mmCIF file of C-alpha atoms in Angstrom:
data_model
loop_
_atom_site.group_PDB
_atom_site.id
_atom_site.type_symbol
_atom_site.label_atom_id
_atom_site.label_comp_id
_atom_site.label_asym_id
_atom_site.label_seq_id
_atom_site.Cartn_x
_atom_site.Cartn_y
_atom_site.Cartn_z
ATOM 1 C CA MET A 1 132.697 169.335 86.841
ATOM 2 C CA SER A 2 131.642 171.902 89.408
ATOM 3 C CA LYS A 3 132.673 171.624 93.042
ATOM 4 C CA SER A 4 129.052 171.026 94.098
ATOM 5 C CA LYS A 5 128.712 168.133 91.723
ATOM 6 C CA GLU A 6 132.020 166.600 92.826
ATOM 7 C CA ALA A 7 130.843 166.901 96.437
ATOM 8 C CA VAL A 8 127.543 165.169 95.530
ATOM 9 C CA ALA A 9 129.410 162.349 93.751
ATOM 10 C CA SER A 10 131.891 161.966 96.663
ATOM 11 C CA GLN A 11 129.089 161.772 99.165
ATOM 12 C CA ALA A 12 127.163 159.249 97.058
ATOM 13 C CA VAL A 13 130.211 157.008 96.619
ATOM 14 C CA PHE A 14 131.132 157.203 100.262
ATOM 15 C CA SER A 15 127.655 156.413 101.366
ATOM 16 C CA TYR A 16 127.524 153.338 99.075
ATOM 17 C CA LEU A 17 130.880 152.044 100.307
ATOM 18 C CA LEU A 18 129.886 152.668 103.932
ATOM 19 C CA LYS A 19 126.606 150.771 103.501
ATOM 20 C CA GLN A 20 128.104 147.794 101.564
ATOM 21 C CA ASN A 21 131.404 147.691 103.525
ATOM 22 C CA ARG A 22 133.268 145.589 100.914
ATOM 23 C CA PRO A 23 135.871 146.264 98.257
ATOM 24 C CA TYR A 24 134.929 147.566 94.796
ATOM 25 C CA SER A 25 136.817 148.686 91.661
ATOM 26 C CA ALA A 26 135.826 151.973 90.000
ATOM 27 C CA GLN A 27 134.137 149.972 87.255
ATOM 28 C CA ASP A 28 132.174 147.944 89.822
ATOM 29 C CA LEU A 29 130.906 151.161 91.529
ATOM 30 C CA PHE A 30 130.113 152.740 88.211
ATOM 31 C CA GLN A 31 128.044 149.622 87.278
ATOM 32 C CA ASN A 32 126.388 149.165 90.704
ATOM 33 C CA MET A 33 125.317 152.757 91.193
ATOM 34 C CA GLY A 34 123.233 152.729 88.054
ATOM 35 C CA LYS A 35 125.661 154.774 85.923
ATOM 36 C CA ASP A 36 124.012 157.913 87.256
ATOM 37 C CA LEU A 37 127.307 159.633 88.165
ATOM 38 C CA GLY A 38 129.442 158.821 85.128
ATOM 39 C CA LYS A 39 132.728 156.922 85.116
ATOM 40 C CA THR A 40 134.891 160.131 85.414
ATOM 41 C CA ALA A 41 132.872 161.388 88.434
ATOM 42 C CA VAL A 42 133.251 158.017 90.247
ATOM 43 C CA VAL A 43 137.020 157.899 89.684
ATOM 44 C CA LYS A 44 137.454 161.514 90.936
ATOM 45 C CA ALA A 45 135.265 160.738 93.956
ATOM 46 C CA LEU A 46 137.418 157.718 94.786
ATOM 47 C CA GLU A 47 140.669 159.703 94.470
ATOM 48 C CA SER A 48 139.212 162.475 96.654
ATOM 49 C CA LEU A 49 137.939 160.094 99.312
ATOM 50 C CA THR A 50 141.275 158.260 99.370
ATOM 51 C CA ALA A 51 143.114 161.565 99.806
ATOM 52 C CA GLU A 52 140.821 162.559 102.665
ATOM 53 C CA GLY A 53 141.519 159.150 104.309
ATOM 54 C CA LYS A 54 137.839 158.162 104.337
ATOM 55 C CA ILE A 55 138.481 155.086 102.121
ATOM 56 C CA LYS A 56 141.475 152.831 101.556
ATOM 57 C CA GLU A 57 142.976 152.029 98.132
ATOM 58 C CA LYS A 58 144.423 148.565 97.422
ATOM 59 C CA VAL A 59 146.429 147.814 94.305
ATOM 60 C CA TYR A 60 146.412 144.229 92.834
ATOM 61 C CA GLY A 61 148.598 144.319 89.749
ATOM 62 C CA LYS A 62 146.858 146.688 87.336
ATOM 63 C CA GLN A 63 143.571 146.534 89.297
ATOM 64 C CA LYS A 64 142.717 149.102 92.021
ATOM 65 C CA VAL A 65 140.031 148.397 94.567
ATOM 66 C CA TYR A 66 138.502 150.629 97.194
ATOM 67 C CA VAL A 67 137.017 149.924 100.634
ATOM 68 C CA ILE A 68 135.732 152.072 103.421
ATOM 69 C CA ASP A 69 138.181 152.845 106.195
ATOM 70 C CA GLN A 70 137.230 150.515 109.067
ATOM 71 C CA THR A 71 137.729 153.260 111.611
ATOM 72 C CA GLN A 72 134.461 154.666 110.353
ATOM 73 C CA PHE A 73 132.803 151.891 112.295
ATOM 74 C CA PRO A 74 132.560 151.640 116.108
ATOM 75 C CA ASP A 75 134.580 148.968 117.837
ATOM 76 C CA VAL A 76 132.610 145.685 118.040
ATOM 77 C CA ASP A 77 132.118 143.977 121.383
ATOM 78 C CA GLU A 78 133.506 140.435 121.287
ATOM 79 C CA SER A 79 130.560 139.165 123.294
ATOM 80 C CA GLU A 80 128.286 140.734 120.778
ATOM 81 C CA ILE A 81 130.083 139.003 117.979
ATOM 82 C CA LYS A 82 129.850 135.635 119.777
ATOM 83 C CA SER A 83 126.128 136.276 120.366
ATOM 84 C CA MET A 84 125.620 136.993 116.702
ATOM 85 C CA ASP A 85 127.583 133.856 115.715
ATOM 86 C CA ASP A 86 125.417 131.747 118.046
ATOM 87 C CA LYS A 87 122.329 133.254 116.571
ATOM 88 C CA ILE A 88 123.614 132.509 113.001
ATOM 89 C CA SER A 89 124.315 128.961 114.024
ATOM 90 C CA GLN A 90 120.779 128.588 115.364
ATOM 91 C CA LEU A 91 119.239 130.089 112.316
ATOM 92 C CA ASN A 92 121.295 127.809 110.050
ATOM 93 C CA GLY A 93 119.968 124.871 112.037
ATOM 94 C CA LYS A 94 116.397 126.032 111.581
ATOM 95 C CA PHE A 95 117.106 126.587 107.904
ATOM 96 C CA GLN A 96 118.352 123.026 107.570
ATOM 97 C CA LEU A 97 115.232 121.612 109.291
ATOM 98 C CA ARG A 98 112.920 123.701 107.152
ATOM 99 C CA SER A 99 114.837 122.725 104.028
ATOM 100 C CA GLU A 100 114.318 119.086 104.943
ATOM 101 C CA GLU A 101 110.625 119.568 105.511
ATOM 102 C CA VAL A 102 110.324 121.337 102.160
ATOM 103 C CA ARG A 103 112.090 118.438 100.397
ATOM 104 C CA LYS A 104 109.712 116.030 102.011
ATOM 105 C CA LEU A 105 106.756 118.053 101.106
ATOM 106 C CA GLU A 106 107.904 118.360 97.491
ATOM 107 C CA SER A 107 108.419 114.657 97.335
ATOM 108 C CA GLU A 108 104.882 114.026 98.630
ATOM 109 C CA LEU A 109 103.565 116.589 96.196
ATOM 110 C CA ARG A 110 105.286 114.842 93.249
ATOM 111 C CA ALA A 111 103.787 111.528 94.419
ATOM 112 C CA PHE A 112 100.327 113.067 94.655
ATOM 113 C CA ASN A 113 100.626 114.648 91.233
ATOM 114 C CA GLY A 114 101.499 111.272 89.748
ATOM 115 C CA MET A 115 98.238 109.745 91.178
ATOM 116 C CA LEU A 116 94.999 109.633 89.383
ATOM 117 C CA SER A 117 92.323 112.073 90.425
ATOM 118 C CA THR A 118 89.103 110.631 91.900
ATOM 119 C CA GLU A 119 87.285 111.415 88.625
ATOM 120 C CA SER A 120 89.955 109.837 86.505
ATOM 121 C CA ALA A 121 90.096 106.719 88.785
ATOM 122 C CA ARG A 122 86.370 106.263 88.475
ATOM 123 C CA ALA A 123 86.578 106.573 84.638
ATOM 124 C CA GLU A 124 89.387 104.026 84.597
ATOM 125 C CA LEU A 125 87.478 101.687 86.875
ATOM 126 C CA SER A 126 84.376 101.940 84.668
ATOM 127 C CA LYS A 127 86.452 101.096 81.596
ATOM 128 C CA LEU A 128 87.973 98.071 83.348
ATOM 129 C CA TYR A 129 84.482 96.819 84.384
ATOM 130 C CA SER A 130 83.400 97.152 80.715
ATOM 131 C CA GLU A 131 86.437 95.142 79.512
ATOM 132 C CA LEU A 132 85.811 92.563 82.206
ATOM 133 C CA GLU A 133 82.269 92.038 81.089
ATOM 134 C CA GLN A 134 83.397 91.592 77.415
ATOM 135 C CA LEU A 135 85.987 89.011 78.550
ATOM 136 C CA LYS A 136 83.356 87.102 80.531
ATOM 137 C CA VAL A 137 81.111 86.893 77.458
ATOM 138 C CA LYS A 138 84.005 85.737 75.363
ATOM 139 C CA LEU A 139 84.895 83.078 78.020
ATOM 140 C CA ASN A 140 81.333 81.777 78.097
ATOM 141 C CA LYS A 141 81.409 81.359 74.313
ATOM 142 C CA PHE A 142 84.610 79.376 74.619
ATOM 143 C CA LYS A 143 82.991 77.132 77.287
ATOM 144 C CA GLU A 144 79.924 76.614 75.020
ATOM 145 C CA GLY A 145 82.148 75.709 72.052
ATOM 146 C CA ARG A 146 80.869 78.476 69.903
ATOM 147 C CA VAL A 147 82.666 79.718 66.813
ATOM 148 C CA LEU A 148 84.314 83.011 67.686
ATOM 149 C CA ILE A 149 85.464 84.004 64.237
ATOM 150 C CA SER A 150 83.448 85.593 61.511
ATOM 151 C CA LYS A 151 82.486 83.950 58.254
ATOM 152 C CA GLU A 152 84.904 86.236 56.392
ATOM 153 C CA GLU A 153 87.774 85.225 58.679
ATOM 154 C CA LYS A 154 86.891 81.516 58.199
ATOM 155 C CA ASP A 155 86.796 81.875 54.451
ATOM 156 C CA ARG A 156 90.073 83.659 54.404
ATOM 157 C CA VAL A 157 91.680 80.827 56.437
ATOM 158 C CA TYR A 158 90.418 78.154 53.988
ATOM 159 C CA GLN A 159 91.560 80.167 51.053
ATOM 160 C CA ASN A 160 95.025 80.531 52.400
ATOM 161 C CA ARG A 161 95.083 76.754 53.207
ATOM 162 C CA GLU A 162 94.124 75.922 49.573
ATOM 163 C CA LYS A 163 96.793 78.204 48.217
ATOM 164 C CA TYR A 164 99.554 76.757 50.403
ATOM 165 C CA VAL A 165 98.535 73.135 49.664
ATOM 166 C CA LYS A 166 98.594 73.806 45.896
ATOM 167 C CA GLU A 167 102.013 75.444 46.282
ATOM 168 C CA TRP A 168 103.219 72.380 48.309
ATOM 169 C CA ARG A 169 102.042 69.942 45.652
ATOM 170 C CA LYS A 170 103.644 72.110 42.838
ATOM 171 C CA ARG A 171 107.041 72.215 44.546
ATOM 172 C CA LYS A 172 106.882 68.547 45.352
ATOM 173 C CA ARG A 173 106.164 67.717 41.741
ATOM 174 C CA VAL A 174 108.956 69.989 40.409
ATOM 175 C CA THR A 175 111.434 68.485 42.834
ATOM 176 C CA SER A 176 110.482 65.001 41.836
ATOM 177 C CA ASP A 177 110.844 65.723 38.153
ATOM 178 C CA ILE A 178 114.307 67.188 38.709
ATOM 179 C CA LEU A 179 115.427 64.198 40.735
ATOM 180 C CA ASN A 180 114.050 61.712 38.243
ATOM 181 C CA ALA A 181 115.984 63.422 35.478
ATOM 182 C CA ILE A 182 119.222 63.148 37.603
ATOM 183 C CA LEU A 183 118.441 59.496 38.304
ATOM 184 C CA GLU A 184 118.448 58.624 34.547
ATOM 185 C CA GLY A 185 122.211 59.121 34.459
ATOM 186 C CA TYR A 186 123.003 58.313 38.117
ATOM 187 C CA PRO A 187 124.783 55.023 38.759
ATOM 188 C CA LYS A 188 123.315 54.360 42.175
ATOM 189 C CA THR A 189 119.853 53.933 43.616
ATOM 190 C CA LYS A 190 117.293 56.686 44.300
ATOM 191 C CA LYS A 191 117.777 56.292 48.040
ATOM 192 C CA GLN A 192 121.540 56.642 47.640
ATOM 193 C CA LEU A 193 121.050 59.792 45.546
ATOM 194 C CA TYR A 194 118.845 61.260 48.271
ATOM 195 C CA ASP A 195 121.375 60.385 50.945
ATOM 196 C CA ASP A 196 124.282 61.810 48.849
ATOM 197 C CA ILE A 197 122.653 65.212 48.394
ATOM 198 C CA GLY A 198 120.901 65.315 51.732
ATOM 199 C CA ILE A 199 117.267 65.338 50.678
ATOM 200 C CA GLU A 200 114.573 64.474 53.222
ATOM 201 C CA THR A 201 111.094 63.643 51.928
ATOM 202 C CA ASP A 202 107.617 63.949 53.303
ATOM 203 C CA GLU A 203 107.412 60.175 53.466
ATOM 204 C CA ASP A 204 110.572 60.117 55.792
ATOM 205 C CA TYR A 205 108.449 61.914 58.379
ATOM 206 C CA ASN A 206 105.153 60.241 57.564
ATOM 207 C CA VAL A 207 103.780 63.514 56.219
ATOM 208 C CA LYS A 208 101.005 63.462 53.556
ATOM 209 C CA VAL A 209 99.982 66.376 51.490
ATOM 210 C CA PRO A 210 96.447 67.177 52.573
ATOM 211 C CA ASP A 211 93.533 67.178 50.096
ATOM 212 C CA VAL A 212 92.514 70.577 48.832
#
């Protein structure tokens, strides 16, 4: 690398460290400066600047970091530091207030977003009015004793009733036949048989099989 290029690299690295005023490794500088100089140029610039006393080299194990020599900066007035600290404290207070206001506004915004728009509310209200009118009509039919099921529904109910009654009669007859067969060789009475095997009859509960 020519002397002019080395000088340009050294000036670029020095300017960056002066502006940032924080420690960096050679790799950090190579990455942060856009890789324009090349890793070798950055390392040479750091070595040159360290030798000139413009920057300080700190070794942590196998890692080397570089920072601008603080004598490059003018002495800071203590009163100025205190003034800056006070200003930072004030700004932090304002930031907290603004953050709280933002949180409240975001909460209100979420609440508003969850609400129905005026147009949607009107559509929902219209739907409810329609349902209400339908319920009123149905209620009036109940009050007047009108039949509220269709003929098809009524026929289906009667058909199901007929089917279930026939099944009831069939099972009652089968059960009776089985028990009568058992009674032929049973030494006790019919009632005793029913008690022994835990059978409860329709007659025990005054239940009569309806006519089909």
